[in-house]
Amino acid sequence: MVLPVPKKRRRISAFFKILIALTLACGALVAGGIYVMRSIKPLDLAEPPPEDGCEVVTEEDTDSLEVEQAANAATISGVAFARDLPEHAVVISYATVWQESKFYNIEHGDRDSLGLFQQRPSMEWGTPDQIIDPVYSSDKFYEALIEIDGYADMPVYEAAQAVQRSADGFAYDQHEARSRTMADAFTGVEGPAVSCWFPAEDAAPTDVEGAAEEMRRVFGVGPDELASAERQTGDLGWAMAQWAVAHARDYGLSSVTYQDRRWTLSSTQQGWGDAETPAGDGGLVLE
């Protein structure tokens, strides 16, 4: 005869079964956690920066660009100086280029579109060779922009769309905040806000005169004319200094000195420092 188990003993037995199940489950979780922790590599806080790149630092934000992107941004801003246009025009152009080409001077696009602004030879923007020149294409964009009545008071995306006549004009709006940060930097209002770095062996042969000549083509003035030049856009001196930094790889420049600040070529994100030998008031020295 099998005697029935008292209810109290059945409850205790059930309790121990649950306790054992929980213990096994917790053990499995702990073991799994230890395995995951051992499998994940620890974060390397000392990871070196990319071999080349540029950094834009303003009071509002910090942004990273590739050297090619920074060089094109500096040229687009510089052409606005040559035309004596306000910073708002630079913001509009930047928002446009972010949408159209992300600041890469590409030789392809929708149908026959080319270059930074994806302008079309068939729409009378110029020849392919002209459009692929960042100075020419920037100038043509600004030429069309200033024909838009009241563009200076328009929202950025509306002004961009009025020039580009894109399928989705509102797409330019997503780039406004980033474009404003970049415009503050490349127009010089934030001082030494742009710094670039790259391996010295990647640089072209040093050509200071070539860099100065191209600056005249972009800005309408060269480094030797800076002190007497006046423009309504930002700070011309800092804009030219940062153009030189962004193009240092193209012209083999190892240092750029403006007034009492100096950028020196480095393979790290060193940035600008104090100049041992200041360039003086309005002075810009390329080496």
Coordinates of N, CA and C in Angstrom, one line a residue, residues 32-273:
G32 N 27.6 32.1 -20.3 CA 27.4 32.7 -21.6 C 28.0 34.1 -21.6
G33 N 27.7 34.9 -20.5 CA 28.2 36.2 -20.4 C 29.8 36.2 -20.4
I34 N 30.4 35.3 -19.6 CA 31.8 35.2 -19.6 C 32.4 34.9 -21.0
Y35 N 31.7 34.0 -21.7 CA 32.2 33.7 -23.1 C 32.1 35.0 -24.0
V36 N 31.0 35.7 -23.9 CA 30.8 36.9 -24.7 C 31.9 37.9 -24.4
M37 N 32.1 38.1 -23.0 CA 33.1 39.1 -22.6 C 34.5 38.7 -23.1
R38 N 34.8 37.5 -23.1 CA 36.1 37.0 -23.6 C 36.2 37.1 -25.1
S39 N 35.1 37.1 -25.8 CA 35.1 37.1 -27.2 C 35.2 38.4 -27.8
I40 N 34.8 39.5 -27.1 CA 34.8 40.8 -27.6 C 36.1 41.5 -27.3
K41 N 36.7 42.1 -28.3 CA 38.0 42.8 -28.1 C 37.7 44.0 -27.3
P42 N 38.6 44.4 -26.4 CA 38.4 45.6 -25.7 C 38.6 46.8 -26.6
L43 N 37.9 47.9 -26.3 CA 38.0 49.1 -27.0 C 39.4 49.7 -26.9
D44 N 40.0 50.0 -28.1 CA 41.3 50.6 -28.1 C 41.2 52.1 -28.1
L45 N 41.3 52.7 -26.9 CA 41.1 54.2 -26.9 C 42.3 54.9 -27.5
A46 N 43.4 54.2 -27.7 CA 44.6 54.9 -28.4 C 44.6 54.6 -29.9
E47 N 43.5 54.2 -30.5 CA 43.5 53.9 -31.9 C 44.0 55.2 -32.7
P48 N 44.9 55.0 -33.6 CA 45.4 56.2 -34.3 C 44.4 56.7 -35.3
P49 N 44.5 58.0 -35.7 CA 43.6 58.6 -36.7 C 43.9 58.0 -38.0
P50 N 43.0 58.2 -39.0 CA 43.2 57.8 -40.4 C 44.5 58.3 -40.9
E51 N 45.1 57.7 -41.9 CA 46.3 58.2 -42.5 C 46.2 59.6 -43.1
D52 N 45.1 59.9 -43.6 CA 44.9 61.3 -44.1 C 43.4 61.7 -43.8
G53 N 43.2 63.0 -43.8 CA 41.9 63.5 -43.5 C 41.9 64.9 -43.1
C54 N 40.8 65.5 -42.9 CA 40.7 66.9 -42.4 C 39.6 67.0 -41.3
E55 N 39.8 67.9 -40.4 CA 38.9 68.1 -39.3 C 38.4 69.6 -39.3
V56 N 37.1 69.8 -39.2 CA 36.6 71.1 -39.1 C 36.0 71.3 -37.7
V57 N 36.5 72.3 -37.0 CA 36.1 72.5 -35.6 C 35.6 74.0 -35.5
T58 N 34.4 74.1 -35.1 CA 33.8 75.5 -34.8 C 33.2 75.4 -33.4
E59 N 32.7 76.6 -33.0 CA 32.1 76.7 -31.7 C 30.8 75.8 -31.6
E60 N 30.2 75.6 -32.7 CA 28.9 74.9 -32.8 C 29.1 73.4 -32.9
D61 N 30.1 72.9 -33.7 CA 30.2 71.5 -34.0 C 31.6 71.1 -34.5
T62 N 31.8 69.8 -34.6 CA 33.1 69.3 -35.2 C 32.7 68.4 -36.3
D63 N 33.4 68.4 -37.4 CA 33.1 67.6 -38.6 C 34.4 67.0 -39.2
S64 N 34.3 65.9 -39.8 CA 35.4 65.2 -40.5 C 35.2 65.1 -42.0
L65 N 36.2 65.4 -42.7 CA 36.1 65.3 -44.2 C 37.3 64.6 -44.7
E66 N 37.2 64.1 -45.9 CA 38.4 63.6 -46.6 C 39.1 64.8 -47.2
V67 N 40.4 64.6 -47.5 CA 41.2 65.8 -48.0 C 40.6 66.3 -49.3
E68 N 40.1 65.4 -50.2 CA 39.5 65.9 -51.4 C 38.3 66.7 -51.2
Q69 N 37.4 66.3 -50.2 CA 36.2 67.0 -49.9 C 36.6 68.4 -49.3
A70 N 37.5 68.5 -48.4 CA 37.9 69.8 -47.8 C 38.5 70.7 -48.9
A71 N 39.3 70.2 -49.8 CA 39.8 71.0 -50.9 C 38.7 71.6 -51.8
N72 N 37.8 70.8 -52.1 CA 36.7 71.3 -52.9 C 35.8 72.3 -52.2
A73 N 35.6 72.1 -50.9 CA 34.8 73.0 -50.1 C 35.5 74.3 -50.0
A74 N 36.8 74.3 -49.8 CA 37.6 75.6 -49.7 C 37.5 76.3 -51.0
T75 N 37.5 75.6 -52.1 CA 37.5 76.3 -53.4 C 36.1 76.9 -53.6
I76 N 35.0 76.2 -53.3 CA 33.7 76.7 -53.5 C 33.5 78.0 -52.7
S77 N 34.0 78.0 -51.4 CA 33.9 79.2 -50.6 C 34.8 80.3 -51.2
G78 N 35.9 80.0 -51.7 CA 36.8 81.0 -52.2 C 36.2 81.7 -53.4
V79 N 35.5 81.0 -54.2 CA 34.9 81.6 -55.4 C 33.8 82.6 -54.9
A80 N 33.1 82.3 -53.8 CA 32.2 83.3 -53.3 C 32.9 84.6 -52.8
F81 N 34.1 84.5 -52.3 CA 34.9 85.7 -52.0 C 35.2 86.5 -53.3
A82 N 35.5 85.8 -54.3 CA 35.8 86.5 -55.6 C 34.6 87.2 -56.1
R83 N 33.5 86.7 -55.9 CA 32.2 87.4 -56.3 C 31.7 88.3 -55.2
D84 N 32.3 88.4 -54.1 CA 31.9 89.2 -52.9 C 30.5 88.9 -52.5
L85 N 30.2 87.6 -52.3 CA 28.9 87.2 -51.9 C 28.8 86.9 -50.4
P86 N 27.6 87.0 -49.8 CA 27.5 86.7 -48.4 C 27.6 85.2 -48.0
E87 N 27.8 84.9 -46.8 CA 28.0 83.6 -46.3 C 26.8 82.7 -46.7
H88 N 25.6 83.3 -46.7 CA 24.4 82.5 -47.0 C 24.6 81.8 -48.4
A89 N 25.2 82.5 -49.3 CA 25.4 81.9 -50.6 C 26.3 80.7 -50.5
V90 N 27.3 80.7 -49.6 CA 28.2 79.5 -49.4 C 27.4 78.4 -48.8
V91 N 26.5 78.7 -47.8 CA 25.7 77.6 -47.2 C 24.8 77.0 -48.3
I92 N 24.2 77.8 -49.1 CA 23.4 77.2 -50.2 C 24.2 76.3 -51.1
S93 N 25.3 76.8 -51.5 CA 26.2 76.0 -52.4 C 26.6 74.7 -51.7
Y94 N 27.0 74.7 -50.5 CA 27.4 73.5 -49.7 C 26.2 72.5 -49.6
A95 N 25.0 73.0 -49.3 CA 23.9 72.1 -49.2 C 23.6 71.4 -50.6
T96 N 23.8 72.2 -51.6 CA 23.6 71.6 -53.0 C 24.6 70.6 -53.3
V97 N 25.9 70.8 -53.0 CA 27.0 69.9 -53.3 C 26.9 68.6 -52.4
W98 N 26.5 68.8 -51.2 CA 26.3 67.6 -50.3 C 25.3 66.6 -51.0
Q99 N 24.3 67.2 -51.5 CA 23.2 66.4 -52.1 C 23.6 65.8 -53.5
E100 N 24.3 66.6 -54.2 CA 24.6 66.2 -55.6 C 25.9 65.3 -55.7
S101 N 26.9 65.6 -55.0 CA 28.2 64.8 -55.2 C 29.0 64.5 -53.9
K102 N 28.5 65.0 -52.8 CA 29.2 64.8 -51.5 C 30.6 65.4 -51.6
F103 N 30.8 66.4 -52.4 CA 32.1 67.1 -52.5 C 33.2 66.3 -53.2
Y104 N 32.8 65.3 -54.0 CA 33.7 64.6 -54.9 C 33.5 65.1 -56.3
N105 N 34.5 65.5 -57.0 CA 34.4 66.0 -58.3 C 34.3 64.9 -59.3
I106 N 33.1 64.3 -59.4 CA 32.9 63.1 -60.2 C 32.6 63.4 -61.6
E107 N 33.0 62.5 -62.5 CA 32.9 62.7 -63.9 C 31.7 61.9 -64.5
H108 N 30.7 61.7 -63.7 CA 29.5 60.9 -64.1 C 28.3 61.4 -63.3
G109 N 27.2 61.0 -63.7 CA 26.0 61.3 -62.9 C 24.7 61.0 -63.8
D110 N 23.6 61.6 -63.4 CA 22.3 61.3 -64.1 C 22.4 61.9 -65.5
R111 N 22.2 61.1 -66.5 CA 22.3 61.5 -67.9 C 23.7 62.1 -68.1
D112 N 23.8 63.4 -68.5 CA 25.1 63.9 -68.8 C 25.6 64.8 -67.6
S113 N 25.1 64.7 -66.4 CA 25.5 65.5 -65.3 C 27.0 65.2 -64.9
L114 N 27.7 66.3 -64.5 CA 29.1 66.1 -64.1 C 29.5 67.0 -63.0
G115 N 30.5 66.7 -62.3 CA 31.2 67.6 -61.3 C 30.5 67.7 -60.0
L116 N 30.9 68.7 -59.3 CA 30.5 68.9 -57.9 C 29.0 69.2 -57.8
F117 N 28.5 70.1 -58.7 CA 27.1 70.5 -58.7 C 26.3 69.6 -59.7
Q118 N 26.9 68.7 -60.3 CA 26.1 67.8 -61.3 C 25.4 68.7 -62.3
Q119 N 26.2 69.6 -62.9 CA 25.7 70.4 -64.0 C 25.8 69.7 -65.3
R120 N 24.9 70.0 -66.2 CA 24.7 69.3 -67.5 C 25.2 70.1 -68.7
P121 N 26.1 69.6 -69.5 CA 26.5 70.3 -70.7 C 25.3 70.6 -71.6
S122 N 24.3 69.6 -71.7 CA 23.2 69.8 -72.5 C 22.2 70.8 -72.1
M123 N 22.4 71.3 -70.8 CA 21.5 72.4 -70.3 C 22.3 73.7 -70.3
E124 N 23.4 73.8 -71.0 CA 24.1 75.0 -71.3 C 24.9 75.5 -70.0
W125 N 25.3 74.5 -69.2 CA 26.1 74.9 -68.0 C 27.6 75.0 -68.4
G126 N 28.0 74.5 -69.6 CA 29.3 74.6 -70.1 C 29.8 73.3 -70.7
T127 N 31.0 73.2 -71.2 CA 31.5 72.0 -71.7 C 31.9 71.1 -70.6
P128 N 32.0 69.8 -70.9 CA 32.4 68.8 -69.8 C 33.7 69.2 -69.1
D129 N 34.7 69.7 -69.9 CA 36.0 70.1 -69.3 C 35.8 71.3 -68.4
Q130 N 35.0 72.2 -68.8 CA 34.7 73.4 -67.9 C 34.0 73.0 -66.6
I131 N 33.0 72.2 -66.8 CA 32.2 71.8 -65.6 C 33.0 71.0 -64.6
I132 N 33.9 70.2 -65.1 CA 34.7 69.4 -64.1 C 35.8 70.2 -63.4
D133 N 35.9 71.5 -63.8 CA 36.8 72.4 -63.1 C 36.0 73.0 -61.9
P134 N 36.4 72.8 -60.6 CA 35.7 73.3 -59.5 C 35.5 74.8 -59.4
V135 N 36.5 75.5 -59.9 CA 36.4 77.0 -59.9 C 35.3 77.4 -60.9
Y136 N 35.3 76.9 -62.1 CA 34.3 77.2 -63.1 C 32.9 76.8 -62.6
S137 N 32.8 75.6 -62.2 CA 31.4 75.1 -61.8 C 30.9 75.9 -60.6
S138 N 31.7 76.3 -59.7 CA 31.3 77.1 -58.5 C 30.8 78.5 -59.0
D139 N 31.6 79.0 -59.9 CA 31.3 80.4 -60.4 C 29.9 80.3 -61.2
K140 N 29.7 79.3 -62.0 CA 28.5 79.2 -62.7 C 27.3 79.0 -61.8
F141 N 27.5 78.2 -60.7 CA 26.4 78.1 -59.7 C 26.0 79.4 -59.1
Y142 N 27.1 80.2 -58.7 CA 26.8 81.5 -58.1 C 26.2 82.5 -59.1
E143 N 26.6 82.4 -60.3 CA 26.0 83.2 -61.4 C 24.5 83.0 -61.5
A144 N 24.1 81.7 -61.4 CA 22.7 81.4 -61.5 C 22.0 81.8 -60.2
L145 N 22.7 81.6 -59.1 CA 22.0 81.9 -57.8 C 21.7 83.4 -57.6
I146 N 22.6 84.2 -58.0 CA 22.3 85.7 -57.8 C 21.2 86.2 -58.8
E147 N 20.9 85.4 -59.8 CA 19.8 85.7 -60.6 C 18.4 85.4 -60.0
I148 N 18.4 84.7 -58.9 CA 17.2 84.3 -58.2 C 16.8 85.5 -57.3
D149 N 15.7 86.1 -57.6 CA 15.2 87.3 -56.9 C 15.0 86.9 -55.4
G150 N 15.7 87.6 -54.5 CA 15.5 87.4 -53.1 C 16.1 86.2 -52.5
Y151 N 17.1 85.6 -53.2 CA 17.7 84.4 -52.7 C 18.3 84.5 -51.3
A152 N 18.8 85.7 -51.0 CA 19.4 85.9 -49.7 C 18.5 85.7 -48.5
D153 N 17.2 85.9 -48.8 CA 16.2 85.7 -47.8 C 15.4 84.4 -47.8
M154 N 15.7 83.6 -48.8 CA 15.1 82.3 -49.0 C 15.6 81.2 -48.0
P155 N 14.8 80.2 -47.7 CA 15.3 79.1 -47.0 C 16.4 78.4 -47.9
V156 N 17.4 77.8 -47.3 CA 18.5 77.2 -48.1 C 18.0 76.3 -49.2
Y157 N 17.1 75.3 -48.8 CA 16.6 74.3 -49.8 C 15.9 75.0 -51.0
E158 N 15.1 76.0 -50.7 CA 14.4 76.7 -51.8 C 15.3 77.4 -52.8
A159 N 16.3 78.0 -52.2 CA 17.3 78.7 -53.1 C 18.1 77.7 -53.9
A160 N 18.5 76.6 -53.3 CA 19.2 75.5 -54.0 C 18.4 75.0 -55.1
Q161 N 17.1 74.7 -54.8 CA 16.2 74.1 -55.8 C 15.9 75.1 -57.0
A162 N 15.9 76.4 -56.7 CA 15.6 77.4 -57.7 C 16.8 77.4 -58.7
V163 N 18.0 77.0 -58.3 CA 19.1 76.9 -59.3 C 19.1 75.6 -59.9
Q164 N 19.0 74.5 -59.1 CA 19.2 73.1 -59.6 C 18.0 72.5 -60.4
R165 N 16.8 72.9 -59.9 CA 15.6 72.3 -60.5 C 15.6 70.8 -60.4
S166 N 15.9 70.3 -59.2 CA 16.0 68.9 -59.0 C 14.6 68.2 -58.9
A167 N 14.6 66.9 -59.0 CA 13.4 66.2 -58.9 C 12.8 66.3 -57.5
D168 N 13.7 66.4 -56.5 CA 13.2 66.5 -55.1 C 14.0 67.7 -54.4
G169 N 13.4 68.9 -54.5 CA 14.1 70.0 -54.0 C 14.2 70.1 -52.5
F170 N 13.3 69.4 -51.8 CA 13.4 69.4 -50.3 C 14.6 68.6 -49.8
A171 N 15.2 67.8 -50.7 CA 16.3 67.0 -50.2 C 17.5 67.8 -49.8
Y172 N 17.6 69.0 -50.3 CA 18.7 69.9 -49.9 C 18.6 70.3 -48.4
D173 N 17.4 70.3 -47.9 CA 17.2 70.8 -46.5 C 18.0 69.9 -45.5
Q174 N 18.1 68.7 -45.7 CA 18.8 67.8 -44.7 C 20.3 68.1 -44.5
H175 N 20.8 68.9 -45.4 CA 22.3 69.2 -45.3 C 22.5 70.6 -44.8
E176 N 21.5 71.4 -44.4 CA 21.7 72.8 -44.0 C 22.6 72.9 -42.8
A177 N 22.3 72.1 -41.7 CA 23.1 72.3 -40.5 C 24.6 72.1 -40.7
R178 N 24.9 71.0 -41.4 CA 26.3 70.7 -41.6 C 26.9 71.7 -42.5
S179 N 26.2 72.2 -43.5 CA 26.7 73.2 -44.4 C 27.0 74.5 -43.7
R180 N 26.2 74.9 -42.7 CA 26.4 76.1 -41.9 C 27.7 76.0 -41.1
T181 N 27.9 74.8 -40.5 CA 29.2 74.6 -39.8 C 30.4 74.7 -40.7
M182 N 30.3 74.1 -41.8 CA 31.4 74.2 -42.8 C 31.6 75.6 -43.3
A183 N 30.5 76.3 -43.6 CA 30.6 77.7 -44.1 C 31.3 78.6 -43.0
D184 N 31.0 78.4 -41.8 CA 31.6 79.2 -40.7 C 33.1 79.0 -40.7
A185 N 33.5 77.7 -41.0 CA 34.9 77.4 -41.0 C 35.6 77.9 -42.2
F186 N 35.1 77.5 -43.4 CA 35.9 77.8 -44.6 C 35.8 79.3 -45.1
T187 N 34.8 80.0 -44.5 CA 34.8 81.5 -44.8 C 35.7 82.2 -43.8
G188 N 36.3 81.5 -42.9 CA 37.3 82.2 -42.0 C 36.7 82.8 -40.7
V189 N 35.4 82.8 -40.5 CA 34.9 83.5 -39.4 C 35.2 82.9 -38.1
E190 N 35.6 81.6 -38.1 CA 36.0 80.8 -36.9 C 37.5 80.8 -36.7
G191 N 38.2 81.5 -37.5 CA 39.7 81.5 -37.4 C 40.3 80.2 -37.9
P192 N 41.3 79.7 -37.2 CA 42.0 78.4 -37.7 C 41.1 77.2 -37.4
A193 N 40.0 77.0 -38.1 CA 39.1 76.0 -37.8 C 39.3 74.7 -38.7
V194 N 40.1 74.8 -39.7 CA 40.3 73.6 -40.6 C 41.7 73.1 -40.5
S195 N 41.9 71.9 -40.3 CA 43.2 71.3 -40.2 C 43.2 70.0 -41.0
C196 N 44.3 69.7 -41.8 CA 44.4 68.5 -42.5 C 45.7 67.8 -42.2
W197 N 45.7 66.5 -42.4 CA 47.0 65.7 -42.2 C 47.0 64.6 -43.3
F198 N 48.2 64.2 -43.6 CA 48.5 63.2 -44.6 C 49.9 62.8 -44.6
P199 N 50.3 61.6 -45.0 CA 51.7 61.2 -45.1 C 52.5 62.1 -46.1
A200 N 53.7 62.5 -45.7 CA 54.4 63.4 -46.5 C 54.7 62.9 -47.9
E201 N 54.9 61.5 -48.0 CA 55.2 60.9 -49.2 C 54.0 61.0 -50.2
D202 N 52.8 61.3 -49.7 CA 51.7 61.4 -50.6 C 51.6 62.8 -51.3
A203 N 52.4 63.7 -50.8 CA 52.3 65.1 -51.3 C 53.0 65.2 -52.7
A204 N 52.4 66.2 -53.5 CA 53.1 66.5 -54.7 C 54.4 67.3 -54.5
P205 N 55.2 67.4 -55.5 CA 56.4 68.3 -55.3 C 56.0 69.7 -54.9
T206 N 56.8 70.3 -54.0 CA 56.5 71.6 -53.5 C 56.4 72.7 -54.6
D207 N 55.3 73.4 -54.7 CA 55.0 74.4 -55.7 C 54.3 75.6 -55.1
V208 N 55.0 76.4 -54.3 CA 54.4 77.5 -53.6 C 53.9 78.5 -54.6
E209 N 54.6 78.8 -55.7 CA 54.1 79.8 -56.7 C 52.8 79.2 -57.4
G210 N 52.8 77.9 -57.6 CA 51.6 77.4 -58.2 C 50.4 77.5 -57.3
A211 N 50.6 77.3 -56.0 CA 49.5 77.5 -55.0 C 49.0 78.9 -55.0
A212 N 50.0 79.8 -55.0 CA 49.6 81.3 -55.0 C 48.8 81.7 -56.2
E213 N 49.3 81.1 -57.4 CA 48.6 81.4 -58.6 C 47.2 80.9 -58.6
E214 N 47.0 79.7 -58.1 CA 45.6 79.1 -58.1 C 44.7 79.9 -57.1
M215 N 45.3 80.4 -56.0 CA 44.6 81.2 -55.0 C 44.1 82.5 -55.7
R216 N 44.9 83.0 -56.6 CA 44.4 84.2 -57.3 C 43.2 83.9 -58.2
R217 N 43.3 82.7 -58.8 CA 42.2 82.3 -59.7 C 40.9 82.0 -58.9
V218 N 41.1 81.5 -57.7 CA 39.9 81.2 -56.8 C 39.3 82.4 -56.1
F219 N 40.2 83.1 -55.4 CA 39.7 84.3 -54.6 C 39.7 85.6 -55.3
G220 N 40.4 85.7 -56.4 CA 40.5 87.0 -57.1 C 41.7 87.8 -56.6
V221 N 42.4 87.3 -55.6 CA 43.6 88.0 -55.0 C 44.6 86.9 -54.6
G222 N 45.9 87.2 -54.5 CA 46.9 86.3 -54.1 C 47.3 86.6 -52.7
P223 N 48.2 85.8 -52.1 CA 48.7 86.0 -50.8 C 49.4 87.4 -50.6
D224 N 50.0 87.8 -51.6 CA 50.8 89.1 -51.5 C 49.8 90.3 -51.6
E225 N 48.6 90.1 -52.0 CA 47.6 91.2 -52.1 C 46.6 91.2 -50.9
L226 N 46.8 90.3 -50.0 CA 45.8 90.0 -49.0 C 45.5 91.2 -48.1
A227 N 46.6 91.9 -47.7 CA 46.5 93.0 -46.7 C 45.6 94.1 -47.2
S228 N 45.6 94.3 -48.6 CA 44.8 95.5 -49.1 C 43.4 95.0 -49.6
A229 N 43.1 93.7 -49.6 CA 41.8 93.3 -50.1 C 40.7 93.3 -49.1
E230 N 39.5 93.7 -49.5 CA 38.4 93.7 -48.6 C 37.2 92.9 -49.3
R231 N 36.6 92.1 -48.5 CA 35.5 91.3 -49.0 C 34.4 91.3 -47.9
Q232 N 33.2 91.1 -48.3 CA 32.1 91.1 -47.3 C 31.9 89.7 -46.7
T233 N 32.4 88.7 -47.3 CA 32.3 87.3 -46.9 C 33.3 86.9 -45.8
G234 N 32.9 86.6 -44.6 CA 33.8 86.1 -43.6 C 35.1 86.9 -43.4
D235 N 36.2 86.1 -43.2 CA 37.5 86.7 -43.0 C 38.4 86.1 -44.1
L236 N 38.7 87.0 -45.1 CA 39.4 86.6 -46.3 C 40.8 85.9 -46.0
G237 N 41.5 86.5 -45.0 CA 42.8 86.0 -44.7 C 42.7 84.5 -44.2
W238 N 41.8 84.3 -43.2 CA 41.7 82.9 -42.7 C 41.1 82.0 -43.8
A239 N 40.3 82.5 -44.6 CA 39.7 81.6 -45.7 C 40.8 81.2 -46.6
M240 N 41.7 82.1 -47.0 CA 42.8 81.8 -47.9 C 43.8 80.8 -47.2
A241 N 44.1 81.1 -45.9 CA 45.0 80.2 -45.1 C 44.5 78.8 -45.1
Q242 N 43.2 78.6 -44.9 CA 42.6 77.3 -44.8 C 42.4 76.6 -46.2
W243 N 42.3 77.4 -47.2 CA 42.4 76.9 -48.6 C 43.7 76.3 -48.8
A244 N 44.8 77.0 -48.4 CA 46.1 76.5 -48.5 C 46.3 75.1 -47.8
V245 N 45.8 75.1 -46.6 CA 45.9 73.8 -45.8 C 45.2 72.7 -46.5
A246 N 44.0 73.0 -47.0 CA 43.2 71.9 -47.6 C 43.8 71.5 -48.9
H247 N 44.6 72.3 -49.6 CA 45.3 72.0 -50.8 C 46.8 71.7 -50.6
A248 N 47.2 71.6 -49.4 CA 48.6 71.4 -49.1 C 49.2 70.1 -49.8
R249 N 48.4 69.1 -49.8 CA 48.9 67.8 -50.5 C 49.0 68.0 -52.0
D250 N 48.2 68.8 -52.6 CA 48.2 69.0 -54.0 C 49.4 69.9 -54.4
Y251 N 49.9 70.7 -53.5 CA 51.0 71.7 -53.9 C 52.3 71.4 -53.0
G252 N 52.3 70.3 -52.3 CA 53.4 69.9 -51.5 C 53.8 70.9 -50.4
L253 N 52.8 71.6 -49.8 CA 53.1 72.5 -48.8 C 53.3 71.8 -47.4
S254 N 54.3 72.2 -46.7 CA 54.6 71.6 -45.4 C 54.2 72.5 -44.2
S255 N 53.9 73.8 -44.5 CA 53.4 74.7 -43.5 C 52.7 75.9 -44.1
V256 N 51.8 76.4 -43.3 CA 51.0 77.6 -43.7 C 51.0 78.5 -42.5
T257 N 51.4 79.7 -42.6 CA 51.5 80.7 -41.5 C 50.6 81.9 -41.8
Y258 N 49.7 82.2 -40.9 CA 48.8 83.4 -41.1 C 48.9 84.1 -39.8
Q259 N 49.3 85.4 -39.9 CA 49.5 86.2 -38.7 C 50.4 85.5 -37.7
D260 N 49.9 85.2 -36.5 CA 50.7 84.5 -35.5 C 50.4 83.0 -35.3
R261 N 49.7 82.4 -36.3 CA 49.4 81.0 -36.1 C 50.0 80.2 -37.3
R262 N 50.3 79.0 -37.1 CA 51.0 78.2 -38.1 C 50.5 76.7 -38.1
W263 N 50.1 76.3 -39.3 CA 49.8 74.9 -39.5 C 51.0 74.2 -40.1
T264 N 51.3 73.0 -39.5 CA 52.5 72.3 -40.0 C 52.0 70.9 -40.4
L265 N 52.5 70.4 -41.5 CA 52.2 69.1 -42.0 C 52.6 68.0 -40.9
S266 N 51.6 67.1 -40.6 CA 51.8 66.1 -39.7 C 51.0 64.9 -40.1
S267 N 51.4 63.7 -39.6 CA 50.6 62.5 -39.9 C 49.6 62.3 -38.9
T268 N 49.4 63.2 -37.9 CA 48.4 63.1 -36.9 C 47.5 64.4 -36.9
Q269 N 46.5 64.4 -36.1 CA 45.6 65.5 -36.1 C 46.1 66.6 -35.2
Q270 N 47.3 67.2 -35.6 CA 48.0 68.1 -34.7 C 47.3 69.5 -34.8
G271 N 46.9 69.9 -35.9 CA 46.2 71.2 -36.0 C 47.1 72.4 -36.0
W272 N 46.5 73.5 -35.7 CA 47.3 74.8 -35.7 C 48.0 75.0 -34.4
G273 N 49.1 75.7 -34.5 CA 49.8 76.1 -33.2 C 50.3 77.5 -33.4

